[in-house]
Short mmCIF file of C-alpha atoms and ligand atoms in Angstrom, two decimals:
data_model
loop_
_atom_site.label_atom_id
_atom_site.label_comp_id
_atom_site.label_asym_id
_atom_site.label_seq_id
_atom_site.Cartn_x
_atom_site.Cartn_y
_atom_site.Cartn_z
CA UNK C 1 -0.06 -0.17 0.35
CA UNK C 2 1.34 3.73 -0.85
CA UNK C 3 0.38 6.41 0.78
CA UNK C 4 -1.71 9.33 -0.15
CA UNK C 5 0.79 12.19 -0.79
CA UNK C 6 0.18 15.03 0.94
CA UNK C 7 0.92 17.68 -1.61
CA UNK C 8 -0.53 17.98 -4.88
CA UNK C 9 1.36 17.77 -8.32
CA UNK C 10 1.34 19.90 -11.59
CA UNK C 11 -1.39 18.93 -14.40
CA UNK C 12 1.80 18.12 -16.62
CA UNK C 13 3.63 15.94 -14.03
CA UNK C 14 0.31 13.89 -13.39
CA UNK C 15 -0.59 13.69 -16.95
CA UNK C 16 3.16 12.51 -17.83
CA UNK C 17 2.69 9.71 -15.29
CA UNK C 18 -0.39 8.76 -16.81
CA UNK C 19 0.97 8.48 -20.01
CA UNK C 20 4.13 6.27 -18.69
CA UNK C 21 1.69 3.78 -16.54
CA UNK C 22 0.06 2.91 -19.78
CA UNK C 23 3.66 1.57 -21.44
CA UNK C 24 2.51 -1.98 -20.89
CA UNK C 25 -0.97 -2.03 -21.61
CA UNK C 26 -1.78 -3.87 -24.74
CA UNK C 27 -1.68 -1.40 -27.61
CA UNK C 28 -5.09 -1.68 -29.28
CA UNK C 29 -4.36 1.31 -31.59
CA UNK C 30 -2.41 -1.04 -33.80
CA UNK C 31 -5.72 -3.25 -34.03
CA UNK C 32 -3.39 -6.68 -32.69
CA UNK C 33 -5.72 -6.86 -29.61
CA UNK C 34 -8.83 -9.05 -30.44
CA UNK C 35 -11.87 -7.66 -28.28
CA UNK C 36 -11.82 -5.23 -25.04
CA UNK C 37 -11.59 -2.50 -27.37
CA UNK C 38 -13.43 -2.11 -30.06
CA UNK C 39 -12.40 0.98 -32.63
CA UNK C 40 -14.96 2.09 -35.20
CA UNK C 41 -11.80 4.72 -36.55
CA UNK C 42 -11.09 8.21 -35.97
CA UNK C 43 -14.18 9.85 -36.54
CA UNK C 44 -16.09 7.77 -34.37
CA UNK C 45 -13.32 8.24 -31.93
CA UNK C 46 -13.65 12.15 -32.29
CA UNK C 47 -17.39 12.24 -31.77
CA UNK C 48 -16.97 10.08 -28.92
CA UNK C 49 -14.58 12.18 -27.13
CA UNK C 50 -16.41 15.58 -27.74
CA UNK C 51 -19.29 14.23 -26.46
CA UNK C 52 -17.52 12.78 -23.44
CA UNK C 53 -15.75 15.99 -22.45
CA UNK C 54 -19.41 17.65 -22.67
CA UNK C 55 -21.03 15.39 -20.47
CA UNK C 56 -17.91 14.94 -18.56
CA UNK C 57 -19.34 16.46 -15.25
CA UNK C 58 -23.26 15.54 -15.58
CA UNK C 59 -24.96 13.04 -13.05
CA UNK C 60 -27.91 10.89 -14.53
CA UNK C 61 -29.11 10.10 -11.07
CA UNK C 62 -31.69 12.50 -11.44
CA UNK C 63 -33.00 13.16 -14.88
CA UNK C 64 -35.15 16.05 -13.40
CA UNK C 65 -32.01 17.63 -13.12
CA UNK C 66 -30.56 16.73 -16.09
CA UNK C 67 -33.39 16.60 -18.68
CA UNK C 68 -31.18 15.84 -21.71
CA UNK C 69 -29.95 12.74 -20.31
CA UNK C 70 -33.64 11.42 -19.85
CA UNK C 71 -33.88 12.44 -23.63
CA UNK C 72 -30.51 10.93 -24.38
CA UNK C 73 -31.78 7.58 -22.82
CA UNK C 74 -34.99 6.95 -24.34
CA UNK C 75 -33.95 8.32 -27.90
CA UNK C 76 -30.84 5.46 -27.69
CA UNK C 77 -33.27 2.72 -26.14
CA UNK C 78 -35.90 3.57 -28.87
CA UNK C 79 -33.44 3.09 -31.51
CA UNK C 80 -31.86 -0.14 -30.30
CA UNK C 81 -35.49 -1.21 -29.80
CA UNK C 82 -36.29 -0.24 -33.82
CA UNK C 83 -33.01 -2.10 -34.85
CA UNK C 84 -34.29 -4.98 -32.71
CA UNK C 85 -37.71 -5.34 -34.55
CA UNK C 86 -39.66 -4.60 -30.71
CA UNK C 87 -43.41 -3.80 -30.96
CA UNK C 88 -44.29 -0.34 -29.94
CA UNK C 89 -44.46 -1.34 -26.62
CA UNK C 90 -40.85 -2.15 -26.21
CA UNK C 91 -39.22 -0.07 -23.66
CA UNK C 92 -36.05 -0.32 -21.38
CA UNK C 93 -32.69 1.70 -19.77
CA UNK C 94 -29.34 2.18 -20.63
CA UNK C 95 -26.69 0.52 -18.29
CA UNK C 96 -23.33 0.53 -17.60
CA UNK C 97 -22.83 -2.71 -19.55
CA UNK C 98 -23.67 -6.11 -20.56
CA UNK C 99 -23.01 -7.28 -16.92
CA UNK C 100 -25.59 -4.70 -15.40
CA UNK C 101 -28.07 -5.08 -18.50
CA UNK C 102 -28.22 -9.11 -17.45
CA UNK C 103 -28.52 -8.44 -13.54
CA UNK C 104 -31.58 -6.24 -14.79
CA UNK C 105 -33.06 -9.19 -16.79
CA UNK C 106 -32.45 -11.89 -13.85
CA UNK C 107 -33.76 -9.22 -11.07
CA UNK C 108 -37.29 -8.17 -13.36
CA UNK C 109 -37.85 -11.98 -14.24
CA UNK C 110 -37.60 -12.93 -10.67
CA UNK C 111 -40.08 -10.09 -9.41
CA UNK C 112 -42.06 -10.93 -12.43
CA UNK C 113 -42.27 -14.63 -11.24
CA UNK C 114 -42.54 -13.77 -7.36
CA UNK C 115 -45.61 -11.33 -8.53
CA UNK C 116 -47.68 -13.02 -11.31
CA UNK C 117 -47.30 -16.46 -10.21
CA UNK C 118 -46.37 -16.41 -6.55
CA UNK C 119 -43.01 -18.38 -6.99
CA UNK C 120 -40.97 -18.19 -3.63
CA UNK C 121 -37.85 -20.38 -5.03
CA UNK C 122 -36.97 -18.65 -8.31
CA UNK C 123 -35.11 -20.93 -10.79
CA UNK C 124 -33.30 -19.99 -13.98
CA UNK C 125 -32.21 -22.40 -16.95
CA UNK C 126 -28.60 -21.52 -18.57
CA UNK C 127 -26.65 -23.45 -21.31
CA UNK C 128 -23.10 -23.67 -20.34
CA UNK C 129 -22.11 -21.19 -22.93
CA UNK C 130 -24.25 -18.64 -21.45
CA UNK C 131 -22.19 -15.56 -19.87
CA UNK C 132 -20.85 -16.23 -16.77
CA UNK C 133 -22.76 -13.33 -15.40
CA UNK C 134 -25.93 -14.94 -15.18
CA UNK C 135 -24.39 -16.94 -12.46
CA UNK C 136 -23.21 -13.39 -10.73
CA UNK C 137 -27.08 -12.57 -11.05
CA UNK C 138 -28.17 -16.12 -9.57
CA UNK C 139 -25.73 -15.60 -6.59
CA UNK C 140 -26.76 -11.80 -6.05
CA UNK C 141 -30.23 -12.45 -6.26
CA UNK C 142 -30.96 -15.83 -4.70
CA UNK C 143 -32.06 -17.63 -7.58
CA UNK C 144 -31.12 -21.36 -8.03
CA UNK C 145 -29.47 -21.82 -11.85
CA UNK C 146 -29.79 -24.87 -13.64
CA UNK C 147 -26.67 -24.95 -15.82
CA UNK C 148 -26.98 -27.25 -18.85
CA UNK C 149 -24.30 -28.36 -21.24
CA UNK C 150 -24.14 -27.36 -24.75
CA UNK C 151 -24.67 -29.77 -28.11
CA UNK C 152 -21.59 -30.45 -30.15
CA UNK C 153 -21.89 -27.70 -32.01
CA UNK C 154 -21.50 -25.08 -29.19
CA UNK C 155 -25.22 -24.81 -29.23
CA UNK C 156 -27.50 -24.81 -26.00
CA UNK C 157 -29.38 -28.30 -25.52
CA UNK C 158 -32.86 -26.84 -26.19
CA UNK C 159 -34.45 -29.83 -25.14
CA UNK C 160 -32.56 -30.73 -22.19
CA UNK C 161 -33.25 -27.17 -20.84
CA UNK C 162 -37.17 -27.51 -21.90
CA UNK C 163 -37.04 -30.57 -19.66
CA UNK C 164 -36.11 -28.42 -16.51
CA UNK C 165 -38.57 -26.02 -17.13
CA UNK C 166 -40.69 -26.66 -13.99
CA UNK C 167 -43.46 -24.32 -12.05
CA UNK C 168 -40.59 -22.56 -9.90
CA UNK C 169 -38.65 -21.44 -13.28
CA UNK C 170 -38.71 -17.70 -13.89
CA UNK C 171 -36.17 -17.60 -16.22
CA UNK C 172 -34.87 -18.99 -19.42
CA UNK C 173 -31.86 -17.99 -21.21
CA UNK C 174 -30.38 -17.88 -24.72
CA UNK C 175 -27.33 -16.21 -26.54
CA UNK C 176 -27.29 -14.42 -29.73
CA UNK C 177 -24.31 -15.30 -30.21
CA UNK C 178 -23.06 -16.87 -27.39
CA UNK C 179 -19.64 -15.49 -26.24
CA UNK C 180 -16.88 -18.51 -26.29
CA UNK C 181 -17.41 -19.68 -29.77
CA UNK C 182 -19.68 -17.05 -31.55
CA UNK C 183 -23.04 -19.46 -32.24
CA UNK C 184 -26.99 -18.47 -31.80
CA UNK C 185 -28.79 -20.31 -29.99
CA UNK C 186 -32.23 -21.90 -31.10
CA UNK C 187 -34.36 -18.89 -29.61
CA UNK C 188 -37.45 -19.89 -30.83
CA UNK C 189 -37.22 -22.95 -28.68
CA UNK C 190 -36.11 -21.43 -25.24
CA UNK C 191 -38.54 -18.86 -25.79
CA UNK C 192 -41.17 -21.59 -26.12
CA UNK C 193 -40.11 -23.44 -23.57
CA UNK C 194 -40.39 -20.35 -21.20
CA UNK C 195 -43.91 -19.09 -22.36
CA UNK C 196 -45.10 -22.15 -21.21
CA UNK C 197 -44.73 -21.40 -17.84
CA UNK C 198 -45.26 -17.68 -18.34
CA UNK C 199 -41.50 -17.14 -17.25
CA UNK C 200 -39.30 -14.46 -18.98
CA UNK C 201 -37.16 -15.56 -22.42
CA UNK C 202 -33.77 -13.51 -22.26
CA UNK C 203 -31.27 -13.12 -25.18
CA UNK C 204 -28.44 -12.13 -24.46
CA UNK C 205 -27.41 -10.18 -27.48
CA UNK C 206 -24.65 -8.64 -25.69
CA UNK C 207 -22.70 -9.40 -28.55
CA UNK C 208 -24.74 -9.55 -31.37
CA UNK C 209 -27.16 -6.67 -30.82
CA UNK C 210 -25.19 -4.50 -32.70
CA UNK C 211 -23.98 -6.71 -35.57
CA UNK C 212 -26.35 -9.31 -36.24
CA UNK C 213 -29.05 -6.12 -37.59
CA UNK C 214 -26.43 -5.09 -40.07
CA UNK C 215 -25.04 -8.79 -41.27
CA UNK C 216 -28.65 -9.04 -42.04
CA UNK C 217 -28.72 -5.99 -43.99
CA UNK C 218 -25.69 -7.24 -45.72
CA UNK C 219 -27.54 -10.48 -46.81
CA UNK C 220 -26.14 -12.77 -44.44
CA UNK C 221 -28.48 -15.16 -42.87
CA UNK C 222 -29.43 -14.88 -39.27
CA UNK C 223 -31.39 -17.41 -37.09
CA UNK C 224 -34.41 -15.47 -35.45
CA UNK C 225 -33.54 -14.49 -32.40
CA UNK C 226 -34.76 -10.70 -31.31
CA UNK C 227 -38.15 -9.51 -30.52
CA UNK C 228 -39.78 -10.77 -33.74
CA UNK C 229 -39.67 -14.29 -31.99
CA UNK C 230 -42.65 -14.37 -29.62
CA UNK C 231 -42.01 -15.67 -25.95
CA UNK C 232 -38.74 -13.33 -26.09
CA UNK C 233 -39.44 -10.69 -23.12
CA UNK C 234 -35.93 -8.87 -22.81
CA UNK C 235 -32.95 -8.63 -24.60
CA UNK C 236 -29.46 -7.15 -23.68
CA UNK C 237 -27.14 -5.57 -26.45
CA UNK C 238 -23.86 -3.67 -25.73
CA UNK C 239 -23.10 -0.39 -27.08
CA UNK C 240 -19.84 -0.62 -25.78
CA UNK C 241 -18.40 -3.56 -27.74
CA UNK C 242 -19.98 -3.68 -31.35
CA UNK C 243 -22.03 -0.42 -30.95
CA UNK C 244 -18.17 1.28 -30.92
CA UNK C 245 -19.48 3.75 -27.58
CA UNK C 246 -16.36 3.78 -25.29
CA UNK C 247 -16.94 1.70 -22.06
CA UNK C 248 -19.40 1.78 -19.65
CA UNK C 249 -23.35 1.72 -21.45
CA UNK C 250 -25.38 -1.14 -22.68
CA UNK C 251 -29.17 -1.34 -23.14
CA UNK C 252 -31.43 -3.75 -21.53
CA UNK C 253 -35.09 -3.98 -23.61
CA UNK C 254 -38.24 -5.33 -22.01
CA UNK C 255 -41.07 -6.20 -24.78
CA UNK C 256 -43.28 -4.13 -22.63
CA UNK C 257 -43.38 -1.14 -19.75
CA UNK C 258 -45.47 -3.38 -17.66
CA UNK C 259 -42.34 -6.09 -18.18
CA UNK C 260 -40.01 -3.03 -17.40
CA UNK C 261 -41.56 -2.16 -13.88
CA UNK C 262 -40.25 -5.74 -12.62
CA UNK C 263 -36.64 -4.18 -13.02
CA UNK C 264 -37.17 -0.63 -11.52
CA UNK C 265 -36.73 -0.43 -7.55
CA UNK C 266 -39.15 2.15 -5.92
CA UNK C 267 -38.86 3.53 -2.44
CA UNK C 268 -40.56 6.18 -0.64
CA UNK C 269 -39.92 5.65 3.09
CA UNK C 270 -36.76 7.52 3.52
CA UNK C 271 -35.56 11.02 4.96
CA UNK C 272 -33.97 11.74 1.72
CA UNK C 273 -37.23 11.52 -0.52
CA UNK C 274 -38.63 9.31 -2.69
CA UNK C 275 -36.15 7.18 -4.38
CA UNK C 276 -36.49 5.61 -7.81
CA UNK C 277 -33.90 3.47 -9.65
CA UNK C 278 -34.28 1.92 -13.21
CA UNK C 279 -31.08 -0.07 -12.56
CA UNK C 280 -28.18 -1.15 -10.27
CA UNK C 281 -26.27 2.09 -9.72
CA UNK C 282 -27.31 5.36 -7.89
CA UNK C 283 -25.02 8.26 -9.02
CA UNK C 284 -24.33 7.27 -12.98
CA UNK C 285 -22.13 9.54 -15.07
CA UNK C 286 -23.54 10.79 -18.34
CA UNK C 287 -20.67 10.01 -20.15
CA UNK C 288 -21.11 6.62 -21.37
CA UNK C 289 -24.68 7.54 -22.64
CA UNK C 290 -23.87 10.61 -24.06
CA UNK C 291 -21.06 9.33 -25.95
CA UNK C 292 -23.11 6.52 -27.29
CA UNK C 293 -25.80 8.80 -28.34
CA UNK C 294 -23.41 11.00 -30.43
CA UNK C 295 -21.63 7.57 -31.93
CA UNK C 296 -25.06 5.89 -32.91
CA UNK C 297 -26.27 9.46 -34.37
CA UNK C 298 -22.76 9.90 -35.74
CA UNK C 299 -22.68 6.65 -38.09
CA UNK C 300 -26.58 5.54 -38.39
CA UNK C 301 -27.61 2.43 -39.53
CA UNK C 302 -25.22 2.79 -43.02
CA UNK C 303 -22.19 3.56 -41.12
CA UNK C 304 -22.77 0.35 -38.56
CA UNK C 305 -23.60 -1.59 -41.98
CA UNK C 306 -19.96 -0.66 -43.09
CA UNK C 307 -18.28 -1.75 -39.78
CA UNK C 308 -20.09 -4.65 -39.53
CA UNK C 309 -18.94 -5.23 -43.15
CA UNK C 310 -15.20 -4.79 -42.28
CA UNK C 311 -15.49 -6.91 -39.37
CA UNK C 312 -17.43 -9.73 -40.66
CA UNK C 313 -14.86 -9.59 -43.83
CA UNK C 314 -11.72 -9.66 -41.27
CA UNK C 315 -13.26 -12.84 -39.53
CA UNK C 316 -14.12 -14.70 -42.46
CA UNK C 317 -10.29 -14.05 -43.55
CA UNK C 318 -9.34 -15.10 -39.85
CA UNK C 319 -11.29 -18.41 -39.65
CA UNK C 320 -10.52 -19.43 -43.18
CA UNK C 321 -6.53 -18.71 -42.58
CA UNK C 322 -6.46 -20.50 -39.02
CA UNK C 323 -8.40 -23.63 -40.52
CA UNK C 324 -5.75 -23.65 -43.40
CA UNK C 325 -2.64 -24.38 -40.45
CA UNK C 326 -2.04 -27.83 -39.64
CA UNK C 327 -2.80 -29.05 -36.17
CA UNK C 328 -5.23 -26.18 -35.60
CA UNK C 329 -9.31 -26.62 -35.78
CA UNK C 330 -11.78 -23.42 -35.52
CA UNK C 331 -14.58 -24.37 -32.70
CA UNK C 332 -18.13 -24.24 -33.92
CA UNK C 333 -19.79 -23.15 -37.24
CA UNK C 334 -19.33 -19.38 -36.00
CA UNK C 335 -20.40 -17.06 -39.10
CA UNK C 336 -20.24 -13.66 -37.32
CA UNK C 337 -17.01 -11.84 -35.36
CA UNK C 338 -16.18 -14.35 -32.43
CA UNK C 339 -13.60 -17.28 -33.58
CA UNK C 340 -12.28 -19.54 -31.20
CA UNK C 341 -9.91 -22.26 -32.29
CA UNK C 342 -7.95 -25.28 -30.55
CA UNK C 343 -5.35 -27.88 -31.01
CA UNK C 344 -6.82 -30.36 -33.80
CA UNK C 345 -7.87 -33.18 -31.38
CA UNK C 346 -7.04 -35.92 -34.04
CA UNK C 347 -3.18 -34.78 -34.33
CA UNK C 348 -0.75 -37.13 -32.87
CA UNK C 349 1.23 -34.39 -31.14
CA UNK C 350 -1.23 -31.52 -31.20
CA UNK C 351 0.11 -28.12 -30.39
CA UNK C 352 -0.55 -26.27 -26.99
CA UNK C 353 -2.25 -23.49 -27.75
CA UNK C 354 -1.70 -21.58 -24.51
CA UNK C 355 1.84 -21.71 -25.72
CA UNK C 356 0.45 -20.51 -28.92
CA UNK C 357 -1.08 -17.75 -27.20
CA UNK C 358 2.44 -16.94 -25.46
CA UNK C 359 4.10 -17.08 -28.97
CA UNK C 360 1.95 -14.75 -29.99
CA UNK C 361 1.65 -12.68 -27.43
CA UNK C 362 5.48 -12.01 -27.65
CA UNK C 363 4.81 -10.97 -31.19
CA UNK C 364 2.34 -8.39 -29.97
CA UNK C 365 -1.02 -10.31 -30.37
CA UNK C 366 -3.53 -10.47 -27.54
CA UNK C 367 -5.91 -13.33 -27.25
CA UNK C 368 -8.10 -14.52 -24.58
CA UNK C 369 -7.96 -18.40 -23.07
CA UNK C 370 -10.70 -20.35 -22.54
CA UNK C 371 -11.32 -24.08 -21.59
CA UNK C 372 -12.88 -26.71 -22.09
CA UNK C 373 -11.14 -27.41 -24.62
CA UNK C 374 -8.17 -25.01 -24.35
CA UNK C 375 -8.36 -22.41 -26.89
CA UNK C 376 -7.75 -19.03 -27.73
CA UNK C 377 -10.50 -16.63 -28.47
CA UNK C 378 -10.92 -13.61 -30.51
CA UNK C 379 -13.56 -10.77 -30.58
CA UNK C 380 -12.81 -9.42 -34.07
CA UNK C 381 -14.16 -5.99 -34.72
CA UNK C 382 -13.13 -2.81 -37.26
CA UNK C 383 -10.16 -2.61 -35.10
CA UNK C 384 -8.78 -5.00 -36.71
CA UNK C 385 -8.87 -4.29 -40.36
CA UNK C 386 -5.89 -4.37 -42.05
CA UNK C 387 -4.10 -6.60 -40.22
CA UNK C 388 -5.38 -10.23 -40.69
CA UNK C 389 -2.64 -10.90 -42.77
CA UNK C 390 0.00 -10.12 -40.22
CA UNK C 391 -1.92 -12.04 -37.74
CA UNK C 392 -1.76 -15.32 -39.86
CA UNK C 393 1.70 -14.87 -40.92
CA UNK C 394 2.54 -14.74 -37.10
CA UNK C 395 0.11 -17.50 -36.16
CA UNK C 396 2.07 -19.88 -38.54
CA UNK C 397 5.48 -19.03 -37.25
CA UNK C 398 4.21 -19.40 -33.84
CA UNK C 399 2.70 -22.50 -34.31
CA UNK C 400 6.14 -23.77 -35.50
CA UNK C 401 7.89 -22.34 -32.73
CA UNK C 402 5.41 -24.02 -30.14
CA UNK C 403 5.35 -27.20 -31.59
CA UNK C 404 6.60 -30.00 -28.97
CA UNK C 405 6.72 -27.71 -26.04
CA UNK C 406 4.04 -26.72 -23.45
CA UNK C 407 3.71 -23.98 -20.61
CA UNK C 408 2.85 -24.92 -17.25
CA UNK C 409 0.71 -21.95 -17.13
CA UNK C 410 -3.02 -23.44 -17.39
CA UNK C 411 -4.85 -20.37 -16.12
CA UNK C 412 -7.47 -18.61 -17.93
CA UNK C 413 -8.66 -14.95 -17.46
CA UNK C 414 -11.47 -13.42 -18.62
CA UNK C 415 -11.73 -11.00 -16.22
CA UNK C 416 -9.37 -10.45 -13.12
CA UNK C 417 -9.97 -9.09 -9.52
CA UNK C 418 -7.04 -7.02 -8.89
C1 PLP V 1 -19.30 -9.04 -23.00
C2 PLP V 1 -20.63 -10.14 -22.98
C3 PLP V 1 -21.22 -10.06 -21.57
C4 PLP V 1 -21.14 -8.73 -20.46
O1 PLP V 1 -20.94 -7.45 -20.93
P1 PLP V 1 -20.13 -6.61 -19.78
O2 PLP V 1 -20.27 -5.47 -20.84
O3 PLP V 1 -18.41 -7.09 -19.64
O4 PLP V 1 -20.22 -6.46 -18.47
C5 PLP V 1 -22.52 -10.68 -21.29
N1 PLP V 1 -22.61 -11.49 -22.82
C6 PLP V 1 -22.06 -11.67 -23.78
C7 PLP V 1 -22.04 -12.64 -24.80
C8 PLP V 1 -21.34 -10.88 -23.95
O5 PLP V 1 -20.11 -10.94 -24.78
#
């Protein structure tokens, strides 16, 4: 622990130390990071930065004081709802990210079950590919979670999930697409299973929400997943991923305002006054909301379609290139921007893909590690435009380098503690 300095320092001094601190961070500007930072290009960065500096000091805690933030939220939610083919009744809120959107969806499902059906021991059903945030929600909000192994194609086993539906089920979860292998679950079947007991069906489109609608406009086939599917009650979509806004903003949508009411918290017996809270935060920065509004306004649907085209071309080139490398295999039939690959299990002397990840990192390429099976994961985006050829070259070199070697480090780390 370092003590807090008695005297302050000059702005120049402070800023130069901050700049130095960043020296060992991944160099996302070079496009060599697959995930974590989504770069829509210089103009998108510029509009986000200008909006952020305009709203740096605003507080969205109370939109009576800052009506502009109320309007910004309502417009961004409305645009997203129309993109995801919500009926006119669709309503929602902005949250700080995918995790918060998911927490809100689980809380709303629990409350709906309690109030409409008298469920006191709520259960939810998730595939093993469903994001860890659902487990966090079950832990925080006291639900029993059934985690069901995926099928060989990495999609949710909808029959096994449907078989678990019972009178305590308040939520069935599907993903569009799921994060680990990038495949879309059979959402209509999951929604029907949920509807059979009047439970919620949440579609986690944190990754797909700002990709699938544009992929469809590019003529790609996208299995049904949005509000067009009857029985889908809530959807999460992250603007701070493929929506190309800076970190801290996601959308949670409910099919109706009545369903949305189960998400909110109201309290009227506090000396501080009536307290109405849409999501999990109290004091809430206006920066991510304003930046998201600005980026979406700047890009429009056409701008997003262009970014989606670049992204999907990058991902296709990457999948095809990896498939050609002897000893590696792409997991699942992902069609979109998530690419995971493992060692070919039929290989006599399988490549240690974690050692491969280290070799790639030494060459400046950063991937997430996942298991089981041991594999390397990429969230491809517009950021990676122009570098996939170099990447594949580095990949081939790295495979040659690590063949016959292994690393003791078997850790995976999607997220870290400190
Ligand atoms: C990123 C992601 C989340 C979690 O979102 P955060 O913004 O990291 O909190 C949930 N589900 C999927 C499919 C994701 O890709």
